JSON list of C-alpha atoms in Angstrom, two decimals:
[
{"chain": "A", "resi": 844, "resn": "UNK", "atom": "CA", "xyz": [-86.42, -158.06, 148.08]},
{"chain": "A", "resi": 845, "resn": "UNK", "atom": "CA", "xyz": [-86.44, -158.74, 151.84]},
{"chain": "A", "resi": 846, "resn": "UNK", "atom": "CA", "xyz": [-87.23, -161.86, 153.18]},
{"chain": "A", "resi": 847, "resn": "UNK", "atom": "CA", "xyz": [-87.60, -163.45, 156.65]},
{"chain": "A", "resi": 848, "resn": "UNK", "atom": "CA", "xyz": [-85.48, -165.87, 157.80]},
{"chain": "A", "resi": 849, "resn": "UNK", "atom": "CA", "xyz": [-86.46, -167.77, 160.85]},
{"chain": "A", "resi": 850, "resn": "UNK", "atom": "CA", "xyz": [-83.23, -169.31, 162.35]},
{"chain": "A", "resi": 851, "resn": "UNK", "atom": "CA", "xyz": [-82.60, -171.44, 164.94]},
{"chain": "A", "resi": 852, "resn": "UNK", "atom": "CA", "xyz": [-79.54, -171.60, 166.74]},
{"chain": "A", "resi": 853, "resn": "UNK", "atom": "CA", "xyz": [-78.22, -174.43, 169.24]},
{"chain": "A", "resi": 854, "resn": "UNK", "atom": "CA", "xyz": [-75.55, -176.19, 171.10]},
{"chain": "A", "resi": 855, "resn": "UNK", "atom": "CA", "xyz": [-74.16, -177.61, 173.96]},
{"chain": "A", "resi": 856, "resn": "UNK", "atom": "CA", "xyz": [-70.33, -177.70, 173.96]},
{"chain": "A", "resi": 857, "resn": "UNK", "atom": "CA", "xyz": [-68.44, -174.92, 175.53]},
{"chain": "A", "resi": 858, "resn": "UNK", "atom": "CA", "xyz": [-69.85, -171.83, 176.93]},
{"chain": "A", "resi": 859, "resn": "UNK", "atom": "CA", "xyz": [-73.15, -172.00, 174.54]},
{"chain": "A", "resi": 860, "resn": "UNK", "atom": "CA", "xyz": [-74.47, -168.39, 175.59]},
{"chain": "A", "resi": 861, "resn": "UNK", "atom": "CA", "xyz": [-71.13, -166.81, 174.63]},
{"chain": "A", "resi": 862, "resn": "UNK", "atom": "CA", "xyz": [-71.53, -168.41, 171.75]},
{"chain": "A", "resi": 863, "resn": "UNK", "atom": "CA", "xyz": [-74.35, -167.19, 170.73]},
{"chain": "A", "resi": 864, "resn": "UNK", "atom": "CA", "xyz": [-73.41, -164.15, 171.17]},
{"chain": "A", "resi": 865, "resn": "UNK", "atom": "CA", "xyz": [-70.42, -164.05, 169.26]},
{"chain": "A", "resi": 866, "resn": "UNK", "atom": "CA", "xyz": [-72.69, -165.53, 166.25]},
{"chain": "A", "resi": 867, "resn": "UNK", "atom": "CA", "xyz": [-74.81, -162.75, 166.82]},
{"chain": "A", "resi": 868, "resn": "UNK", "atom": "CA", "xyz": [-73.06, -160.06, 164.79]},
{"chain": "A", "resi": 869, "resn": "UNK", "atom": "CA", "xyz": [-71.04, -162.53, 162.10]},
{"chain": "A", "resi": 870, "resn": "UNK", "atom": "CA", "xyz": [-75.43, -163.35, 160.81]},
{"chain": "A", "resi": 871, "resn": "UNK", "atom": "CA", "xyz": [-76.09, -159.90, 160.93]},
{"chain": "A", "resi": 872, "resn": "UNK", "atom": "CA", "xyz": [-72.94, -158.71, 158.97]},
{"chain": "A", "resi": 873, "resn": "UNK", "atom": "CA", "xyz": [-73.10, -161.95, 156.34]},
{"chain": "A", "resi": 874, "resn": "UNK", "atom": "CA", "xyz": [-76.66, -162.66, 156.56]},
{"chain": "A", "resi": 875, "resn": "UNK", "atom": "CA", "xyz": [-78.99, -159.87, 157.20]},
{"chain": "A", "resi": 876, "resn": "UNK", "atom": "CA", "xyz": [-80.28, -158.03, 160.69]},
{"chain": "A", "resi": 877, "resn": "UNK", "atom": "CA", "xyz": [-81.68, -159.53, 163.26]},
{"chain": "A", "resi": 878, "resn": "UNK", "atom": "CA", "xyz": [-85.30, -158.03, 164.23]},
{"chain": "A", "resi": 879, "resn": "UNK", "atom": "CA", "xyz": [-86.61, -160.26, 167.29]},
{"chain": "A", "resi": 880, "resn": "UNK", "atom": "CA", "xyz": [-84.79, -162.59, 169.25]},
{"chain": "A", "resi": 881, "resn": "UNK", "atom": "CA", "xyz": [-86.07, -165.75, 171.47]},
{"chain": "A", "resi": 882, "resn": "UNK", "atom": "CA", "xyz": [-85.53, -166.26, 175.21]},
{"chain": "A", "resi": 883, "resn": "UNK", "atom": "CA", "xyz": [-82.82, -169.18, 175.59]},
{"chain": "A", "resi": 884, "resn": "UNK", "atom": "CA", "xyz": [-84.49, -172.17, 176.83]},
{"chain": "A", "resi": 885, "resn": "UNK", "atom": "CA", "xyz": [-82.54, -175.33, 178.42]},
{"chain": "A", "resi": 886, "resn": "UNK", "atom": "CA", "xyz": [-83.51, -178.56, 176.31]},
{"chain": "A", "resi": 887, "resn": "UNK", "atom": "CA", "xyz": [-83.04, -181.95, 176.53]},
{"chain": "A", "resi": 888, "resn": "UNK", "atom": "CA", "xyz": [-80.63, -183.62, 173.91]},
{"chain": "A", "resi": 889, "resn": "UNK", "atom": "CA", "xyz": [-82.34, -185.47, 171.26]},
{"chain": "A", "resi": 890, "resn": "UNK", "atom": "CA", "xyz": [-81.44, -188.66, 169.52]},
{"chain": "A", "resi": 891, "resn": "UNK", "atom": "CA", "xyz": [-79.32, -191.69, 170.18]},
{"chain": "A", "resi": 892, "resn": "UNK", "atom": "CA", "xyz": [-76.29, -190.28, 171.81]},
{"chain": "A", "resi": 893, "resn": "UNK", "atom": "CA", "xyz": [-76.30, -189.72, 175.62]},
{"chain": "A", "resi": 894, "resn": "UNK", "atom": "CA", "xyz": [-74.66, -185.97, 175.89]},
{"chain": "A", "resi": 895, "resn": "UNK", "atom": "CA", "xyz": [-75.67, -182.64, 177.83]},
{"chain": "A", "resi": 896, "resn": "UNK", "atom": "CA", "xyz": [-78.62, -180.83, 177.82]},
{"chain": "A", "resi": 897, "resn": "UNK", "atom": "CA", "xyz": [-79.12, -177.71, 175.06]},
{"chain": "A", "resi": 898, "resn": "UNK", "atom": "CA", "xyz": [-79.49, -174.40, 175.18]},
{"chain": "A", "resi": 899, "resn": "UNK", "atom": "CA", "xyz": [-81.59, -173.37, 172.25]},
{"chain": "A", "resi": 900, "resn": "UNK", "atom": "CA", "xyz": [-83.11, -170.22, 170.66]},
{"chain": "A", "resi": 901, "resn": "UNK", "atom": "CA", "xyz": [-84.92, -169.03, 167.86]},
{"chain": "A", "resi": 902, "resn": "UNK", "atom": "CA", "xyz": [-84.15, -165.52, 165.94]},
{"chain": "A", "resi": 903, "resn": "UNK", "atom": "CA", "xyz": [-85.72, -163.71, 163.35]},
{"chain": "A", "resi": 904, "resn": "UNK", "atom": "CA", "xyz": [-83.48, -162.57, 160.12]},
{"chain": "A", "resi": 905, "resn": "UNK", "atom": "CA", "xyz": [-84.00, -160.34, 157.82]},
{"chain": "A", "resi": 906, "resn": "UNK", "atom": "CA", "xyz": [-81.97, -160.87, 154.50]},
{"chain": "A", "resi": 907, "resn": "UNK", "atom": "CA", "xyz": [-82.00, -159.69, 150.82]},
{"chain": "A", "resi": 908, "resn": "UNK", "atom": "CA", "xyz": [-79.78, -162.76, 150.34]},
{"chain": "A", "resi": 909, "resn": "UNK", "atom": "CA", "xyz": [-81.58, -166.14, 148.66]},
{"chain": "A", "resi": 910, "resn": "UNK", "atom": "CA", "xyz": [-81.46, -169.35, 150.78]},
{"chain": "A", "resi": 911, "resn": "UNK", "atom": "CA", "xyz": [-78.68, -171.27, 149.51]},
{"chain": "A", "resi": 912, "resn": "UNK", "atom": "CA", "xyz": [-76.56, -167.81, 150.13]},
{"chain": "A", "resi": 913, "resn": "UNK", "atom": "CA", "xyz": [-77.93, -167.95, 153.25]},
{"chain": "A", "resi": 914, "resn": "UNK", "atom": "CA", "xyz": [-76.91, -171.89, 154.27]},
{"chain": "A", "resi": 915, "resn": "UNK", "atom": "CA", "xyz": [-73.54, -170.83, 153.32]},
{"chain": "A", "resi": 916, "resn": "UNK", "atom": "CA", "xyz": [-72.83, -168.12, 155.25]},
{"chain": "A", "resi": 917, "resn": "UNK", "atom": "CA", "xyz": [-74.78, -170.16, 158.18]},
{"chain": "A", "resi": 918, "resn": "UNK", "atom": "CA", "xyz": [-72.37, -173.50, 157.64]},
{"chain": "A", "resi": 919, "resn": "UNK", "atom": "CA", "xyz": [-69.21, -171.02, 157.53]},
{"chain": "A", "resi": 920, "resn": "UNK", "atom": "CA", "xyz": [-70.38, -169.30, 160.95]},
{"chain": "A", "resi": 921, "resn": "UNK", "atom": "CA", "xyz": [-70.79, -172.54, 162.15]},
{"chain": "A", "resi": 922, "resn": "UNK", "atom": "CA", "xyz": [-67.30, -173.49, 161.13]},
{"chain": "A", "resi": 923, "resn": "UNK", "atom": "CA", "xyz": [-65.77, -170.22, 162.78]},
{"chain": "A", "resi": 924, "resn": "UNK", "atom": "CA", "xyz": [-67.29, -171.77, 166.04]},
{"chain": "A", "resi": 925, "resn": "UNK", "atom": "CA", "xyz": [-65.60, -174.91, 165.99]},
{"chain": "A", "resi": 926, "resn": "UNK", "atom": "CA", "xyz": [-68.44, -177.02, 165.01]},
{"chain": "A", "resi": 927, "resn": "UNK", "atom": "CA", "xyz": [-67.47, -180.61, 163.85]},
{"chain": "A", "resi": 928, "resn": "UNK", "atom": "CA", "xyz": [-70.19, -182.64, 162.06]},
{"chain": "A", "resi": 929, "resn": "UNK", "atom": "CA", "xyz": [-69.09, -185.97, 163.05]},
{"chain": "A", "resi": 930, "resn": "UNK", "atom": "CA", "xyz": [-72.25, -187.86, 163.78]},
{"chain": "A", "resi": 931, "resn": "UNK", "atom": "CA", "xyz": [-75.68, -186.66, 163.43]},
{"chain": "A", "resi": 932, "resn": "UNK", "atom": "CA", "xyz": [-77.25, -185.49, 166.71]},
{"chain": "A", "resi": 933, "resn": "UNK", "atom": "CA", "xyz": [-73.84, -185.11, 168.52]},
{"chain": "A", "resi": 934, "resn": "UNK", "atom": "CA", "xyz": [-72.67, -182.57, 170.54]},
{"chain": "A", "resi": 935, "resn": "UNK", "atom": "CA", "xyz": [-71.78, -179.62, 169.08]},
{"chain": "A", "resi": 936, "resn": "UNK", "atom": "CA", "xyz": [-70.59, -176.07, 169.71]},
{"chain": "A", "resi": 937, "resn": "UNK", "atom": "CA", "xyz": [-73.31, -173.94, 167.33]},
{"chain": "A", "resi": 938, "resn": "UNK", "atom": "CA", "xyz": [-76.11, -175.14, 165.04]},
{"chain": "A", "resi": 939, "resn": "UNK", "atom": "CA", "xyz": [-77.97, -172.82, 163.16]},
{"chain": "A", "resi": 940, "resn": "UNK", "atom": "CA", "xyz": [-80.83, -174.04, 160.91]},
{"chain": "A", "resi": 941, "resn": "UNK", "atom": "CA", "xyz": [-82.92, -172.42, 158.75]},
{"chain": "A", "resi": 942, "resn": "UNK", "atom": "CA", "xyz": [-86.54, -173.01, 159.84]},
{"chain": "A", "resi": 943, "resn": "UNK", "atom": "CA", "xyz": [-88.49, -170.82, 157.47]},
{"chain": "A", "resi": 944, "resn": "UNK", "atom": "CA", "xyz": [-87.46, -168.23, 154.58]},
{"chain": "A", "resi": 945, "resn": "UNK", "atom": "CA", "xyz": [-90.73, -166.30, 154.36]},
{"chain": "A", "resi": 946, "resn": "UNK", "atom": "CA", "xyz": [-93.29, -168.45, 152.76]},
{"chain": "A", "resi": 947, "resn": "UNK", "atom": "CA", "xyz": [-90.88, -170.62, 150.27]},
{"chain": "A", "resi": 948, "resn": "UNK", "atom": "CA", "xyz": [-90.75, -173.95, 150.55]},
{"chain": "A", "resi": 949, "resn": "UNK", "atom": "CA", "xyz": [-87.45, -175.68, 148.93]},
{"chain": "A", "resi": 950, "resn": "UNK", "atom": "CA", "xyz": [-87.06, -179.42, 148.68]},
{"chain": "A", "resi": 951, "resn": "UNK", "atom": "CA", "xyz": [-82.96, -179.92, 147.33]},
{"chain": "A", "resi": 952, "resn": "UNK", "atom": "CA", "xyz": [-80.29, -182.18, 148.25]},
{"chain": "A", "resi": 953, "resn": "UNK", "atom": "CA", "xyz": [-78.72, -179.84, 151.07]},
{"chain": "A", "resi": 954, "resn": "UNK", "atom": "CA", "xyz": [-81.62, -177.54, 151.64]},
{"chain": "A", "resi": 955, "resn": "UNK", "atom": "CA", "xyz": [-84.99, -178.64, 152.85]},
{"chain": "A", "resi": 956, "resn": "UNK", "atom": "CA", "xyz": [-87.65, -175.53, 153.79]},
{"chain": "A", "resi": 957, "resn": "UNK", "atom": "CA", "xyz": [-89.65, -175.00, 155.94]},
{"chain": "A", "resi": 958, "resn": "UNK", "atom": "CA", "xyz": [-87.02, -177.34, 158.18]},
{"chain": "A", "resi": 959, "resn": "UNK", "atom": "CA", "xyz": [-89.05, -180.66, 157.92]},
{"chain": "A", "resi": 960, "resn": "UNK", "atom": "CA", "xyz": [-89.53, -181.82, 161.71]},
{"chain": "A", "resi": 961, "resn": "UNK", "atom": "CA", "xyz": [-90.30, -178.67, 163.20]},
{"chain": "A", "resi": 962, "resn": "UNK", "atom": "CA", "xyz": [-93.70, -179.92, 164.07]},
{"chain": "A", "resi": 963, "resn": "UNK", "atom": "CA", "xyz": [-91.93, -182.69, 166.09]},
{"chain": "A", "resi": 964, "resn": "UNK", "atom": "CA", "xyz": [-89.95, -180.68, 167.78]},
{"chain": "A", "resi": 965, "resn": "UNK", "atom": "CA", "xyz": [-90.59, -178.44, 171.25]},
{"chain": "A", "resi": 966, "resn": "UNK", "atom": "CA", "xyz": [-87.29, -176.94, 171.46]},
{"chain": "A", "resi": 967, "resn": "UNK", "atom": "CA", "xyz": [-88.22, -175.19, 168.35]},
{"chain": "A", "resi": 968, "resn": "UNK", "atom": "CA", "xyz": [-91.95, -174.95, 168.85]},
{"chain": "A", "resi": 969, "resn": "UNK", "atom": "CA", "xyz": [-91.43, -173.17, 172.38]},
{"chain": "A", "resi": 970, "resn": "UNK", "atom": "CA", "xyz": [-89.17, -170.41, 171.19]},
{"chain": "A", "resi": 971, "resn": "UNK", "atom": "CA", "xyz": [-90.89, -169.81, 167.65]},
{"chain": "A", "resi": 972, "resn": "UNK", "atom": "CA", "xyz": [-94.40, -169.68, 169.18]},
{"chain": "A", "resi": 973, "resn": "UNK", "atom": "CA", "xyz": [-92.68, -167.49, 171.78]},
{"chain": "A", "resi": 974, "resn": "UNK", "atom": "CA", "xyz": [-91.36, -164.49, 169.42]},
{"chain": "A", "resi": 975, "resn": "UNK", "atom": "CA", "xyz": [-93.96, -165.17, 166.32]},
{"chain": "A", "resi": 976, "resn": "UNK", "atom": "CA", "xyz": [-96.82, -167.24, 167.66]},
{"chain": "A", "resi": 977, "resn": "UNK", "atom": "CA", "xyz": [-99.44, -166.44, 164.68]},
{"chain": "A", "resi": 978, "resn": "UNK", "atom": "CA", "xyz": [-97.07, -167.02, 161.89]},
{"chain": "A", "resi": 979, "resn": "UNK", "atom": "CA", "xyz": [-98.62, -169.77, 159.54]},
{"chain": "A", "resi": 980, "resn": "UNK", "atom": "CA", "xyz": [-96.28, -172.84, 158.58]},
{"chain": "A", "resi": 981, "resn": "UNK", "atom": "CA", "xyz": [-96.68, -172.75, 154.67]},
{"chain": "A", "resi": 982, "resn": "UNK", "atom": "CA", "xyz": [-97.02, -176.76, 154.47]},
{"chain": "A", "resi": 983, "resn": "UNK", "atom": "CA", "xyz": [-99.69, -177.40, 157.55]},
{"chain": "A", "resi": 984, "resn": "UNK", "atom": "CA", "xyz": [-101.34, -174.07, 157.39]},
{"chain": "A", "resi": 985, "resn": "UNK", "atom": "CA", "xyz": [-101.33, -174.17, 161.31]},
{"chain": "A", "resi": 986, "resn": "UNK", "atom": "CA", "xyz": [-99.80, -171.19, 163.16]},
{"chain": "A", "resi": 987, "resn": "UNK", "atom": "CA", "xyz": [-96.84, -172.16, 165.82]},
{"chain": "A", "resi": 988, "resn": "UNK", "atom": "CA", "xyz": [-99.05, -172.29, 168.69]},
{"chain": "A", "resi": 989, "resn": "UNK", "atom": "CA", "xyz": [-101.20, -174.36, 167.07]},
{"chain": "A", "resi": 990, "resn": "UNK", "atom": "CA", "xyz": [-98.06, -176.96, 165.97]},
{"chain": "A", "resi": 991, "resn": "UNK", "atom": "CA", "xyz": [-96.86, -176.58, 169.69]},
{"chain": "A", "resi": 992, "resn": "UNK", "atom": "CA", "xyz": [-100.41, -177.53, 171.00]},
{"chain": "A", "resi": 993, "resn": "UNK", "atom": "CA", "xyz": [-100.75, -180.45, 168.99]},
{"chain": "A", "resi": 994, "resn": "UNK", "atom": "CA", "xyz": [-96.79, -181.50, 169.43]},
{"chain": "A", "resi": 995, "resn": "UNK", "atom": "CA", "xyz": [-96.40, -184.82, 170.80]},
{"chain": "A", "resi": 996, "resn": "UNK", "atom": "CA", "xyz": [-92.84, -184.15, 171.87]},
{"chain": "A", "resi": 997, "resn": "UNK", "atom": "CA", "xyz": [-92.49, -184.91, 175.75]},
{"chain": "A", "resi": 998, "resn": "UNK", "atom": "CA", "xyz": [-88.84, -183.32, 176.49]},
{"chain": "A", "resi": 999, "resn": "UNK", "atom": "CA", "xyz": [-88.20, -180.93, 178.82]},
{"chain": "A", "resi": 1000, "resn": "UNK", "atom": "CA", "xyz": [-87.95, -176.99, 177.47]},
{"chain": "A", "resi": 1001, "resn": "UNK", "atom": "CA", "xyz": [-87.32, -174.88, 179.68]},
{"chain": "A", "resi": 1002, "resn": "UNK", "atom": "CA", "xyz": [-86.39, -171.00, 180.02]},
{"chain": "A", "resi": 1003, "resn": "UNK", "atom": "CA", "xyz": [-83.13, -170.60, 180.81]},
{"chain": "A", "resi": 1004, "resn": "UNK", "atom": "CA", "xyz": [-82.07, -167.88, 183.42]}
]
């Protein structure tokens, strides 16, 4: 069965859009193929820790594969980038997130879908409303212009050039 996986991707250490586009074939070879991708947009870090501004994006992912499969291979891309988790909402080289896997919803230790503050967040609002703008989040029933609308986020997300 084919599902769609809604992944975001993010980071701001080294040369993020290179990046990016190195991840880009390692999820479609150990993941599944990508169908529609997001514009980039320039965000502002979020949390606690003062640190350059994001560039973030939102892509669409086909995959036979189930979820935890899929946070596996997503963690071990990661990994291949360099990415250190050394305190949560640091800088980092590439974070990739599973926002939705079709219309599951998953509540386990490691694995939380659909990701649980997308409704809080613009940087993922503003791309996903961008490439799927009617698709229904399974736990508000509101579609991602609807969740961006009502998003009291105030950051700064911005296409990036």
């Amino acid at each position: 069965m084919i599902n769609q996986l809604f992944l975001s991707l993010g980071g701001n250490l080294g040369n993020t859009r290179e990046i990016f586009e190195g991840a880009y074939p390692l999820i479609e070879k150990k993941i599944g193929k990508i169908s529609v991708y997001s514009s980039i947009y320039q965000t502002e870090a979020w949390g606690p820790i003062p640190q350059a501004d994001f560039l973030n994006q939102v892509i669409l992912v086909s995959t036979t594969l189930p979820p935890q499969a899929c946070l596996k291979e997503m963690l071990a891309i990661e990994k291949e980038f360099c990415r250190e988790r050394k305190e949560r909402w640091g800088p980092r080289t590439l974070d990739l997130d599973i926002l939705y896997y079709s219309d599951v919803t998953i509540a386990e230790e490691d694995l939380t879908v659909p990701h649980p503050r997308i409704a809080d967040r613009k940087f993922i609002l503003t791309p996903l409303a961008e490439i799927a703008p009617f698709y229904v989040d399974p736990t508000s029933g509101k579609s991602m212009v609807e969740l961006l609308d009502s998003c009291t986020d105030s950051s700064q997300v911005n296409r990036s050039v």
